[in-house]
Coordinates of C-alpha atoms and ligand atoms in Angstrom, one line a residue:
M1 CA 185.5 40.9 31.1
C2 CA 187.9 43.9 31.5
G3 CA 188.8 44.7 35.0
I4 CA 189.9 48.4 36.0
V5 CA 191.6 49.1 39.0
A6 CA 193.6 52.8 40.0
Y7 CA 195.0 53.6 43.5
I8 CA 196.4 57.5 44.7
G9 CA 198.2 58.2 47.9
P10 CA 201.4 58.1 49.8
K11 CA 202.1 54.1 49.0
D12 CA 203.8 53.0 46.0
A13 CA 200.7 52.2 43.5
T14 CA 202.1 48.8 41.9
P15 CA 201.4 46.3 44.7
F16 CA 198.0 47.3 44.5
L17 CA 197.4 47.4 41.2
L18 CA 199.1 43.9 40.7
E19 CA 197.1 42.4 43.7
G20 CA 193.8 44.5 42.8
L21 CA 194.2 42.9 38.9
A22 CA 194.8 39.1 40.1
R23 CA 191.3 39.9 42.3
L24 CA 189.7 40.8 39.3
E25 CA 190.7 37.7 37.1
Y26 CA 187.8 36.0 37.6
R27 CA 185.9 38.1 35.4
G28 CA 187.8 36.3 32.6
Y29 CA 190.8 38.4 30.3
D30 CA 193.6 38.3 27.7
S31 CA 196.1 40.5 28.9
A32 CA 196.6 42.8 31.5
G33 CA 198.6 46.3 32.0
V34 CA 199.5 48.9 34.4
A35 CA 200.9 52.7 34.4
V36 CA 202.6 54.7 37.4
T37 CA 203.6 58.2 37.7
G38 CA 204.9 59.8 40.6
R39 CA 207.1 63.3 41.8
T40 CA 210.0 62.3 39.6
G41 CA 207.0 63.0 36.7
G42 CA 206.1 61.2 33.4
L43 CA 204.7 57.6 32.9
K44 CA 206.1 54.4 33.5
V45 CA 203.7 51.5 31.7
R46 CA 204.0 48.1 31.2
K47 CA 201.5 45.8 29.6
V48 CA 201.2 42.3 28.4
K49 CA 198.8 39.5 26.6
G50 CA 198.7 36.6 29.1
R51 CA 198.4 36.6 32.6
V52 CA 198.7 38.8 35.6
A53 CA 201.3 36.9 36.7
D54 CA 203.2 37.4 33.2
L55 CA 202.5 40.9 33.8
A56 CA 203.9 41.1 37.6
A57 CA 207.2 39.4 35.9
A58 CA 207.1 42.0 33.7
V59 CA 207.1 44.8 36.1
P60 CA 210.8 46.0 37.5
A61 CA 211.3 46.6 41.0
R62 CA 212.4 50.2 40.0
F63 CA 208.4 50.2 38.8
K64 CA 207.1 53.0 41.4
G65 CA 205.0 56.0 41.4
G66 CA 202.1 57.1 43.9
T67 CA 199.2 57.5 41.1
G68 CA 198.5 54.8 38.9
I69 CA 195.9 52.6 37.1
G70 CA 195.8 49.4 36.0
H71 CA 193.9 46.8 33.5
T72 CA 192.7 43.3 32.3
R73 CA 191.6 43.5 28.5
W74 CA 189.1 41.0 27.0
A75 CA 189.6 41.8 23.9
T76 CA 187.0 43.1 21.4
H77 CA 188.5 45.3 19.2
G78 CA 192.1 44.1 17.5
V79 CA 193.5 40.8 18.7
P80 CA 194.9 40.1 22.2
S81 CA 198.7 41.3 22.1
D82 CA 201.1 43.4 24.4
A83 CA 200.2 46.5 21.6
N84 CA 196.4 46.2 22.2
A85 CA 196.6 45.9 26.0
H86 CA 195.4 49.1 28.1
P87 CA 196.8 51.2 29.3
H88 CA 196.9 53.5 26.1
L89 CA 198.8 56.5 25.8
D90 CA 198.8 59.5 23.8
G91 CA 201.7 60.3 21.1
A92 CA 203.7 62.4 23.9
E93 CA 203.3 59.6 26.6
R94 CA 201.5 62.0 29.1
I95 CA 198.3 60.5 29.2
A96 CA 197.2 56.6 30.0
V97 CA 193.7 55.5 29.8
V98 CA 192.3 52.5 30.8
H99 CA 188.7 51.2 29.4
N100 CA 185.9 48.8 30.1
G101 CA 183.2 48.9 27.4
I102 CA 182.8 50.1 23.4
I103 CA 183.5 53.0 21.8
E104 CA 181.1 52.6 18.9
N105 CA 182.5 55.8 16.7
A106 CA 185.9 54.6 16.8
D107 CA 186.6 54.6 13.7
E108 CA 185.4 57.6 12.7
L109 CA 187.5 59.3 15.7
R110 CA 190.2 57.3 14.4
A111 CA 189.8 58.6 10.9
K112 CA 189.7 62.4 12.0
L113 CA 192.8 62.1 14.4
T114 CA 194.9 60.8 12.0
A115 CA 193.9 63.2 9.4
D116 CA 195.3 65.5 12.2
G117 CA 198.4 63.7 12.2
V118 CA 198.0 61.4 15.1
V119 CA 199.9 58.1 15.0
F120 CA 198.1 55.0 16.4
R121 CA 199.8 52.0 18.2
S122 CA 196.8 49.7 18.7
E123 CA 193.7 48.3 16.6
T124 CA 192.1 49.2 20.2
D125 CA 188.8 51.7 20.3
T126 CA 190.2 53.0 23.5
E127 CA 193.1 54.8 21.9
V128 CA 191.4 57.3 20.5
L129 CA 190.5 58.3 24.0
S130 CA 193.8 59.0 25.2
H131 CA 194.6 61.3 21.7
L132 CA 191.5 63.1 22.5
I133 CA 192.4 63.9 26.2
A134 CA 195.9 64.9 25.3
A135 CA 194.7 67.2 22.6
H136 CA 192.8 69.3 25.4
V137 CA 195.0 68.9 28.2
G138 CA 198.1 70.4 25.9
E139 CA 195.9 73.3 25.6
G140 CA 196.2 73.3 29.3
V141 CA 193.0 72.7 30.4
E142 CA 192.6 70.6 33.5
L143 CA 192.7 67.0 33.6
E144 CA 188.8 66.6 34.4
D145 CA 187.6 69.1 32.3
A146 CA 189.6 67.5 29.2
V147 CA 188.1 64.0 29.8
R148 CA 184.7 65.4 29.7
A149 CA 185.4 67.2 26.6
A150 CA 186.8 64.2 25.2
L151 CA 184.1 62.1 26.2
G152 CA 181.7 64.8 24.4
R153 CA 182.8 63.5 21.2
V154 CA 182.1 59.6 22.3
V155 CA 179.4 57.4 21.5
G156 CA 179.2 54.1 23.3
T157 CA 179.8 52.8 26.4
Y158 CA 182.5 53.3 28.8
G159 CA 184.1 53.0 32.3
I160 CA 187.2 54.8 32.6
A161 CA 190.1 55.7 34.7
V162 CA 192.7 58.2 33.5
L163 CA 196.4 59.2 34.5
D164 CA 198.1 62.5 33.8
A165 CA 202.1 62.6 34.1
E166 CA 201.7 65.9 34.8
Q167 CA 199.0 66.4 37.1
P168 CA 199.7 63.1 39.3
D169 CA 197.8 64.4 42.1
R170 CA 194.7 63.2 40.9
I171 CA 193.0 60.1 38.9
V172 CA 189.9 61.0 36.6
A173 CA 187.3 58.2 36.3
A174 CA 183.9 58.1 34.6
R175 CA 181.1 55.6 33.7
N176 CA 178.8 55.1 31.0
G177 CA 177.1 51.7 30.9
S178 CA 180.0 50.1 32.5
P179 CA 180.7 50.0 36.3
I180 CA 183.3 52.2 38.4
V181 CA 183.4 52.0 42.4
L182 CA 185.6 54.7 44.2
G183 CA 186.9 53.0 47.3
L184 CA 187.7 55.2 50.2
G185 CA 191.1 54.7 52.1
E186 CA 192.7 56.9 54.9
K187 CA 194.2 59.6 53.0
E188 CA 194.3 57.3 50.1
M189 CA 191.4 56.3 47.5
F190 CA 191.0 53.5 45.1
V191 CA 188.8 52.9 41.9
A192 CA 187.9 49.8 40.4
S193 CA 185.3 48.1 38.2
D194 CA 184.0 45.7 40.9
V195 CA 184.3 46.0 44.7
S196 CA 186.0 42.5 44.7
A197 CA 189.4 44.5 43.8
L198 CA 188.8 46.9 46.8
V199 CA 187.5 45.1 49.8
R200 CA 191.5 44.0 51.3
Y201 CA 191.7 48.2 51.3
T202 CA 188.5 49.5 52.5
R203 CA 184.7 48.8 52.9
Q204 CA 183.8 52.2 52.1
V205 CA 182.8 52.7 48.5
V206 CA 180.7 55.1 46.3
H207 CA 179.4 53.4 42.8
L208 CA 179.2 56.2 39.7
E209 CA 175.9 56.7 37.9
D210 CA 175.9 56.1 34.2
G211 CA 177.4 59.7 32.9
E212 CA 178.8 60.5 36.2
L213 CA 182.5 61.9 36.7
A214 CA 184.9 62.0 39.3
T215 CA 188.1 63.6 40.2
V216 CA 189.9 61.4 42.8
R217 CA 192.9 62.9 44.8
A218 CA 195.0 60.7 47.7
D219 CA 192.4 62.7 50.4
G220 CA 189.1 62.3 48.8
F221 CA 186.9 62.9 45.4
R222 CA 184.0 65.1 43.9
T223 CA 181.8 63.9 41.5
F224 CA 180.1 65.7 38.5
T225 CA 178.3 64.9 35.6
T226 CA 179.4 65.4 31.8
D227 CA 178.0 68.7 32.4
A228 CA 180.4 69.6 34.9
R229 CA 177.2 69.6 37.3
T230 CA 178.2 68.8 41.1
T231 CA 176.9 65.7 42.2
H232 CA 176.3 64.2 45.8
H233 CA 177.4 60.5 47.1
Q234 CA 177.0 59.0 50.4
P235 CA 179.4 56.2 50.4
S236 CA 178.2 52.9 51.2
T237 CA 179.4 50.2 53.1
V238 CA 180.6 46.6 51.6
D239 CA 179.2 43.6 54.0
W240 CA 180.6 40.8 52.1
E241 CA 183.6 38.5 54.0
I242 CA 187.0 39.1 52.5
D243 CA 187.5 35.2 52.6
S244 CA 184.9 34.7 49.9
Y245 CA 187.3 35.9 47.9
D246 CA 189.9 33.1 48.8
T247 CA 189.4 29.8 47.1
G248 CA 189.7 28.4 50.8
G249 CA 191.2 25.1 50.2
Y250 CA 189.1 24.1 48.0
E251 CA 190.4 23.5 44.4
H252 CA 188.3 25.8 42.4
F253 CA 186.2 28.7 43.3
L254 CA 183.3 26.9 41.8
L255 CA 183.6 23.8 43.8
K256 CA 183.9 26.2 47.1
E257 CA 180.4 28.3 45.8
I258 CA 178.6 24.6 45.1
H259 CA 179.7 23.6 48.4
E260 CA 178.8 27.0 50.1
Q261 CA 174.9 26.6 49.2
P262 CA 173.6 25.7 52.6
G263 CA 175.0 28.9 54.1
S264 CA 173.9 31.1 51.2
V265 CA 170.4 29.8 51.0
E266 CA 170.4 30.7 54.7
R267 CA 171.2 33.7 54.4
T268 CA 169.0 34.5 51.3
L269 CA 166.3 33.1 53.7
S270 CA 167.4 35.1 57.1
G271 CA 164.7 37.3 58.7
R272 CA 162.6 36.8 55.9
L273 CA 160.3 33.5 57.0
D274 CA 156.8 34.7 58.9
E275 CA 156.1 31.8 60.4
R276 CA 153.1 33.5 62.5
F277 CA 151.0 34.3 58.9
S278 CA 152.9 31.7 56.8
T279 CA 154.1 34.0 54.8
A280 CA 157.6 35.9 53.6
H281 CA 158.5 39.3 54.9
L282 CA 160.1 41.2 52.4
G283 CA 160.8 44.9 53.1
G284 CA 162.5 46.0 50.3
L285 CA 159.8 45.4 47.5
N286 CA 158.2 49.0 48.1
L287 CA 154.8 47.2 47.3
D288 CA 152.2 46.9 50.2
A289 CA 149.1 44.5 49.5
R290 CA 146.7 46.5 47.6
E291 CA 149.4 47.5 45.0
L292 CA 150.0 43.7 45.1
R293 CA 146.3 43.0 44.6
E294 CA 146.3 44.7 41.3
I295 CA 149.1 43.1 39.7
R296 CA 147.4 40.9 36.7
R297 CA 150.8 39.6 35.3
V298 CA 154.6 38.9 36.4
K299 CA 157.2 39.6 34.0
I300 CA 161.0 38.1 34.6
L301 CA 164.0 39.3 33.0
G302 CA 167.6 38.0 33.0
C303 CA 170.2 36.7 30.9
G304 CA 171.8 33.1 30.7
S305 CA 171.5 31.4 34.2
A306 CA 169.8 34.4 35.6
Y307 CA 166.9 33.7 32.8
Y308 CA 167.0 30.5 33.3
A309 CA 166.1 31.3 37.4
G310 CA 163.2 33.2 36.4
E311 CA 161.7 30.3 34.1
M312 CA 161.8 28.8 38.0
G313 CA 160.3 32.0 39.5
A314 CA 157.4 32.2 36.8
Q315 CA 156.6 28.4 37.8
L316 CA 156.7 29.2 41.6
I317 CA 154.7 32.7 41.4
E318 CA 151.8 31.1 38.8
E319 CA 151.8 28.2 41.1
L320 CA 151.5 29.6 44.4
S321 CA 149.8 32.9 43.8
R322 CA 148.2 31.9 40.4
I323 CA 149.1 35.2 38.9
P324 CA 150.4 34.3 35.3
A325 CA 154.1 34.6 34.8
H326 CA 156.9 34.5 32.2
S327 CA 160.8 34.9 32.1
E328 CA 162.4 36.0 28.7
P329 CA 165.8 36.9 28.0
A330 CA 166.4 40.4 28.7
S331 CA 168.7 40.6 25.9
E332 CA 165.8 39.7 23.7
F333 CA 163.3 41.6 25.4
R334 CA 165.1 45.2 25.1
Y335 CA 165.1 45.2 21.4
R336 CA 161.4 44.3 20.6
N337 CA 159.9 47.4 21.5
P338 CA 157.8 45.7 24.4
V339 CA 154.4 46.4 25.3
I340 CA 154.8 47.9 28.7
E341 CA 151.2 47.1 30.9
A342 CA 150.7 49.3 33.9
D343 CA 149.3 45.9 36.1
T344 CA 152.3 43.8 34.7
L345 CA 154.9 43.7 37.7
Y346 CA 158.7 43.4 35.9
I347 CA 161.1 41.8 37.9
A348 CA 164.9 41.8 36.8
V349 CA 167.2 39.3 37.6
S350 CA 170.8 39.7 37.8
Q351 CA 174.1 38.6 40.0
S352 CA 176.7 41.1 39.3
G353 CA 173.8 43.4 38.8
E354 CA 175.7 45.1 36.0
T355 CA 174.7 42.9 33.0
Y356 CA 174.1 45.5 30.1
D357 CA 171.6 43.8 28.7
T358 CA 169.5 43.8 31.9
L359 CA 170.4 47.2 33.0
A360 CA 169.1 48.1 29.0
A361 CA 165.7 46.6 29.8
V362 CA 165.0 47.9 33.1
Q363 CA 165.9 51.1 31.6
E364 CA 163.4 50.7 28.5
I365 CA 160.5 49.7 31.0
K366 CA 161.0 52.6 33.3
R367 CA 161.1 54.9 30.1
K368 CA 158.0 53.7 29.4
G369 CA 156.2 54.0 33.2
G370 CA 156.5 50.0 34.2
R371 CA 157.6 49.2 37.5
V372 CA 160.5 47.1 38.0
L373 CA 162.1 45.1 40.8
G374 CA 165.0 43.9 41.4
V375 CA 166.6 40.3 42.3
V376 CA 170.2 41.0 42.8
N377 CA 173.1 40.2 44.7
T378 CA 175.4 43.0 44.3
V379 CA 174.4 45.7 46.9
G380 CA 174.7 48.9 44.9
S381 CA 174.6 47.7 41.6
A382 CA 173.2 49.5 38.6
I383 CA 170.4 47.3 38.4
A384 CA 169.6 47.3 42.3
R385 CA 169.9 51.3 41.7
E386 CA 168.0 51.8 38.7
C387 CA 164.9 49.5 40.3
D388 CA 161.9 50.9 41.9
G389 CA 162.8 48.3 45.0
G390 CA 163.3 44.5 45.2
M391 CA 165.6 41.7 47.3
Y392 CA 169.4 41.2 47.4
L393 CA 170.3 37.8 48.1
H394 CA 173.3 38.1 50.1
A395 CA 174.6 34.7 48.4
G396 CA 178.1 36.4 48.8
P397 CA 180.4 37.1 46.1
E398 CA 180.1 34.7 43.1
I399 CA 183.9 34.4 41.9
S400 CA 183.7 31.7 39.4
V401 CA 182.2 32.5 36.1
A402 CA 179.6 29.9 36.0
S403 CA 176.8 30.8 38.5
T404 CA 175.8 28.1 41.2
K405 CA 175.3 29.8 44.5
A406 CA 173.8 33.0 43.1
F407 CA 171.4 30.7 41.1
T408 CA 170.3 28.5 43.9
S409 CA 169.4 31.6 45.7
T410 CA 168.0 33.5 42.8
V411 CA 165.1 30.5 42.9
V412 CA 165.2 30.8 46.5
A413 CA 164.0 34.4 46.6
F414 CA 161.3 33.7 43.8
A415 CA 159.8 31.2 46.6
L416 CA 160.0 33.4 49.0
L417 CA 158.3 36.5 46.7
A418 CA 155.9 33.4 45.2
L419 CA 155.0 32.4 48.9
H420 CA 154.5 36.8 49.6
F421 CA 152.3 36.8 46.9
G422 CA 150.2 33.8 47.3
R423 CA 149.5 34.8 50.8
I424 CA 148.2 37.8 49.5
H425 CA 146.1 36.3 46.9
D426 CA 144.4 32.7 48.0
L427 CA 147.2 30.4 49.0
S428 CA 146.0 29.2 52.1
P429 CA 148.0 29.5 55.6
A430 CA 148.3 25.5 55.5
D431 CA 150.1 25.6 51.8
G432 CA 151.7 28.8 53.4
R433 CA 153.1 26.7 56.1
R434 CA 154.0 23.6 53.9
I435 CA 156.0 26.1 52.0
V436 CA 157.8 27.7 54.9
A437 CA 158.5 24.6 56.3
A438 CA 159.9 23.1 53.1
L439 CA 162.2 26.5 52.6
K440 CA 163.7 25.8 56.0
A441 CA 164.7 22.2 55.3
L442 CA 166.3 23.3 52.3
P443 CA 170.1 24.0 53.3
D444 CA 170.0 20.6 55.1
Q445 CA 168.5 19.0 52.1
I446 CA 171.3 20.9 50.0
R447 CA 173.8 19.2 52.5
E448 CA 172.9 15.3 51.9
V449 CA 173.3 16.2 47.7
L450 CA 176.4 17.4 48.3
A451 CA 177.5 14.6 50.2
Q452 CA 177.2 12.5 47.0
T453 CA 179.9 14.6 45.9
E454 CA 182.2 11.6 45.3
A455 CA 179.6 9.2 43.3
I456 CA 178.6 12.0 41.0
A457 CA 182.4 12.8 40.1
E458 CA 182.9 9.0 39.0
L459 CA 179.8 9.2 37.2
A460 CA 180.8 12.9 35.7
A461 CA 184.7 11.1 34.8
E462 CA 182.8 8.5 33.2
Y463 CA 180.0 10.7 31.1
A464 CA 182.9 13.4 30.0
G465 CA 184.1 11.9 27.2
S466 CA 180.3 12.0 25.4
A467 CA 180.3 13.7 22.0
G468 CA 176.9 15.1 23.8
M469 CA 174.6 14.9 26.3
M470 CA 170.7 15.5 26.4
F471 CA 169.1 16.9 29.2
I472 CA 164.9 16.6 29.9
G473 CA 162.6 17.4 32.5
R474 CA 158.8 17.9 32.3
V475 CA 157.2 21.4 33.4
R476 CA 158.8 22.4 36.7
G477 CA 161.8 19.9 35.2
Y478 CA 162.5 21.8 32.1
P479 CA 164.4 24.8 33.4
V480 CA 166.2 22.5 35.4
A481 CA 167.2 20.7 32.1
R482 CA 168.0 23.9 30.6
E483 CA 170.4 25.2 33.6
G484 CA 171.9 21.7 33.7
A485 CA 172.4 22.1 30.1
Q486 CA 173.9 25.2 30.1
K487 CA 176.0 24.6 33.2
L488 CA 177.6 21.5 30.9
K489 CA 178.5 23.1 28.3
E490 CA 179.9 26.3 29.2
I491 CA 182.7 24.7 31.9
S492 CA 183.4 21.3 30.0
Y493 CA 182.5 22.5 26.5
V494 CA 180.1 19.4 25.8
H495 CA 177.7 20.1 23.9
A496 CA 174.3 19.5 25.6
E497 CA 170.8 20.2 24.8
A498 CA 167.9 20.5 26.8
Y499 CA 164.6 19.7 25.9
P500 CA 160.8 19.1 27.7
A501 CA 160.5 15.6 28.1
S502 CA 157.1 16.4 26.4
E503 CA 158.6 17.2 23.2
L504 CA 161.2 14.1 23.1
K505 CA 159.1 12.0 20.8
H506 CA 158.1 15.4 18.5
G507 CA 161.5 15.6 17.1
P508 CA 164.8 15.2 18.7
L509 CA 164.2 11.2 19.8
A510 CA 165.7 10.5 16.1
L511 CA 169.3 11.7 18.1
I512 CA 169.1 9.4 21.1
S513 CA 172.0 6.4 20.4
P514 CA 174.5 5.0 23.0
E515 CA 176.5 8.1 22.1
L516 CA 174.1 11.0 23.2
P517 CA 173.5 10.0 26.9
T518 CA 170.4 11.5 28.7
V519 CA 170.2 13.2 32.0
A520 CA 166.6 13.1 33.0
L521 CA 165.4 14.9 35.8
V522 CA 162.0 12.1 37.6
P523 CA 160.9 13.6 40.2
D524 CA 158.2 11.8 42.4
D525 CA 155.4 14.1 41.6
E526 CA 152.1 13.9 39.4
L527 CA 153.8 13.3 36.4
L528 CA 156.3 10.7 37.2
D529 CA 154.5 8.1 35.0
K530 CA 155.0 10.3 32.0
N531 CA 158.6 10.6 32.9
L532 CA 159.1 7.2 33.1
T533 CA 157.2 6.5 30.2
T534 CA 160.2 8.4 28.2
L535 CA 162.5 6.8 30.4
G536 CA 161.4 3.6 28.2
E537 CA 161.6 5.0 25.0
I538 CA 165.0 6.1 25.1
K539 CA 166.3 2.9 26.4
A540 CA 164.6 1.5 23.4
R541 CA 166.9 3.5 21.4
S542 CA 169.5 2.0 23.4
G543 CA 170.1 5.5 25.0
R544 CA 172.0 5.6 28.1
V545 CA 169.9 7.7 31.0
I546 CA 171.1 9.2 34.1
A547 CA 167.9 9.7 36.5
I548 CA 168.5 12.5 39.0
A549 CA 164.9 11.3 41.2
H550 CA 163.3 10.8 44.6
R551 CA 163.0 7.2 43.4
R552 CA 165.6 4.8 41.8
P553 CA 164.1 4.0 38.5
E554 CA 163.9 0.2 37.6
D555 CA 167.5 -1.2 36.3
K556 CA 165.7 -1.3 32.8
L557 CA 165.0 2.0 32.7
A558 CA 168.2 4.1 34.0
D559 CA 172.0 3.3 33.5
H560 CA 172.4 5.2 37.1
C561 CA 170.4 6.9 39.5
V562 CA 171.4 10.1 41.6
L563 CA 168.7 10.3 44.4
V564 CA 167.9 13.8 45.7
P565 CA 165.7 14.5 48.5
K566 CA 161.9 15.2 48.6
S567 CA 161.0 18.7 49.1
E568 CA 157.9 20.3 48.3
P569 CA 156.7 19.7 44.5
E570 CA 156.9 23.0 43.9
L571 CA 160.4 23.4 45.2
D572 CA 162.1 20.0 43.9
P573 CA 163.5 22.1 41.0
L574 CA 165.8 23.9 43.5
L575 CA 167.2 20.3 45.1
L576 CA 167.1 18.5 41.5
N577 CA 169.6 21.2 40.3
I578 CA 172.5 20.6 42.9
P579 CA 173.5 17.6 41.2
L580 CA 173.6 19.0 38.0
Q581 CA 176.1 21.8 39.1
L582 CA 178.5 19.0 40.4
L583 CA 177.9 17.1 37.2
A584 CA 179.2 19.9 35.1
Y585 CA 181.6 20.5 37.4
H586 CA 183.7 17.1 37.6
A587 CA 183.0 16.7 34.4
A588 CA 185.4 19.9 33.2
V589 CA 187.8 18.5 35.9
A590 CA 188.0 15.4 34.2
L591 CA 188.5 17.2 30.8
D592 CA 191.2 19.3 32.5
R593 CA 189.4 22.4 31.7
D594 CA 189.8 26.0 33.2
V595 CA 187.1 26.1 35.4
D596 CA 186.8 29.1 37.2
K597 CA 187.5 30.9 33.7
P598 CA 185.7 29.1 31.0
R599 CA 186.7 30.0 27.4
N600 CA 185.4 32.7 25.7
L601 CA 183.3 34.0 28.5
A602 CA 183.5 36.5 31.5
K603 CA 181.8 37.0 34.6
S604 CA 179.7 40.1 33.9
V605 CA 178.8 41.1 30.3
T606 CA 178.7 44.6 30.8
V607 CA 178.9 45.2 26.6
E608 CA 176.0 44.8 24.3
Ligands
F6R1 C1 176.2 31.3 33.4 C2 176.2 32.3 34.0 C3 176.0 33.4 33.3 C4 175.0 34.5 33.4 C5 174.4 35.9 33.0 C6 173.7 36.8 33.8 O1 176.6 30.3 34.3 O2 176.8 32.9 34.7 O3 174.7 33.0 31.7 O4 173.6 33.8 34.4 O5 175.4 36.4 32.1 O6 174.7 37.4 34.6 P1 174.1 38.0 35.8 O7 173.5 37.2 36.7 O8 175.5 38.7 36.6 O9 173.0 39.3 34.9

C-alpha cells in the first residue's frame, strides 16, 4: 500500500526521504516521488513510475532542501505513471501533497475546480487536495488552516503530508483512516505512514488519531483537531530491533521471518506462563476473572491470514474453555449490521493494527456498546488504540507481505488466552499443565521443522509447476489447510483450494486427478483413521498426495510425507502449518516470483 515519509530539520531531506521510501518498499507500490524545498524557495520535485531505485537514479545531486516529503504509490485512481505518482502540486507549484487513502468525492471536487479554471495534471483523487489547499494559502491563510479547510470539503480516508514552498519552516500532516506517525529527533522531525521508515533515526514516536492534524517544525510539533482544538500526546518508544529491517543474510525477508519463528514464539510466550497455577498471566486484557466468567460467546474478527489464525484461535478457545467461539472475516462482518451482544467478547486480530476493514469492525462494535480485545503485533497501531485491552504479539516487525511469524504468534497468543479462559472455567490443573508444557516446547519443535527446509524445498520445486493444488484438513486441520492454500496462492500465484477433508466426497473429489496434487494434514489424533480413509479415496483416483503428518502413512496412501513433531492435539495445527509456509516459499522461489512483494498485494490494507 502507499507509503509516506517527510523530513524537516537542519540536514538535507533527500537522503532520508529516499532511504525511508526504500524501507517502505515492502508494502508494495508501483511508483515513487519526492519534493523538497529550502531557503532558496520553490519546490524541487521528482517522480517516476517504478522502483525507489529508479527514483534515486532520477534525483540529481543538486536536489537538496531542509524540508521534504516523499511517497510510494499503489495505484487506485489512474494507472501507474510518472504523472500519477505523488507528490501532487497545484498550478503555481507552491503546494505539494502526498496522500494515502481514497477521496470518495474526488470526481465532484474535480468538476467544481475545473469549472473554476483549474487544470489537472493527473488522474488521481489526491490532486484535488493540492488545488484546494493552494486556493486557501493563496488568500494568505496559514498552511495548517488551509489544510484544515481543504479537508473539511473532502469525504474519504487519508493520511497526508503537505509542503508549502513559501512556508518551508513546517510540514502539515493529517490522518483519517490511514496511519501517520511523527518521529521526534534532535532539532529535526520525521513523518511517516509506518515506523519502519523512521527507526534508524529515532525511536520516539507519536501516532496521530483519526481526525487529527499536526504542524511539524524542526524543533517540535503541535497537534489539533479538524475544528482547531489543540490535542496532547505523550511520545511512545518503539522497541523493535533495527536489524529486523534487514534480510540478515537470508535471500528474502519471508525466509528470514519463517526462520525467526522459534524466537518470535518465545517472545509471545515470554512472562506469560504461570506454572504455579498452570495458566497464562495476561496483564493487558483489562478483564478480571468475574467479568470473564460472564462471557457466553467469543467472536474473532480479522482479514486474510489474521482471520484464519482467528479460526485456529476459536477452536482453541472452544476446546480449552468450552466457551462457544467463532471467527469471521472483519471485511464481511462490518457490512452486515451485526448483532452485538453484551455477553459476547469480541477479539480483533491484526499484524499491522492498521487494516481498515478490521478497524471499521472494531469501531462498529464499540459504537454499539460491545467490548473488544485486540490481538495485534504493532504497538500503538490504530486497532490496538481502539480496543479496550488485549495482547501484543511481540513477534517483531513483519516486512514480507505474506504473514508467517505474526500468524504463528497470533495462534500462540490465542492458546494463551484459551488457557487463561479455560482455567477460569473448567479446565483442570492437569490439563493446564499439559498445555503449559506443550507451549514451552514449541520453539524447539519449530526448529525441528525448520531443519527440514531442504527436503521441503525439493518437494516444492517438484510440485511448483502444477496447475493447482488441493489442501485438506479435518476440524483442527481445516484452518491449517486454508492458511496453507492462501500462502501458496499469494506468493507463487499457483491456484490452491482448501477443503475440509470430510467434505471432499461431497463434491470436490471430482477434481482429483494426477494434475491436481493434494497437501493433506494428517495429525496423529482421534481423526487419524478418517484422514487415512480420505487419502485412500484420493489415491484411488490417481491423485498425488503430500502428507504433513506425525507418522508416515503407508506408501500406498501418500507419495511424500513431511514429518512434524507431535504437540498436544490442541496445539498441533500450529506446527503442521510451518511446513506449508516453507512449501509456499520454495514454490514461489522455484517459479521466480517476487517473494516479498507479490503482485497485486500490499502489506497493510488501509483502504476499504
Ligand atoms: C496473508 C496476508 C494478509 C493479511 C491481511 C490482514 O499472508 O498477509 O492476508 O493477513 O491483510 O493483515 P493484518 O494482520 O495486518 O490486519
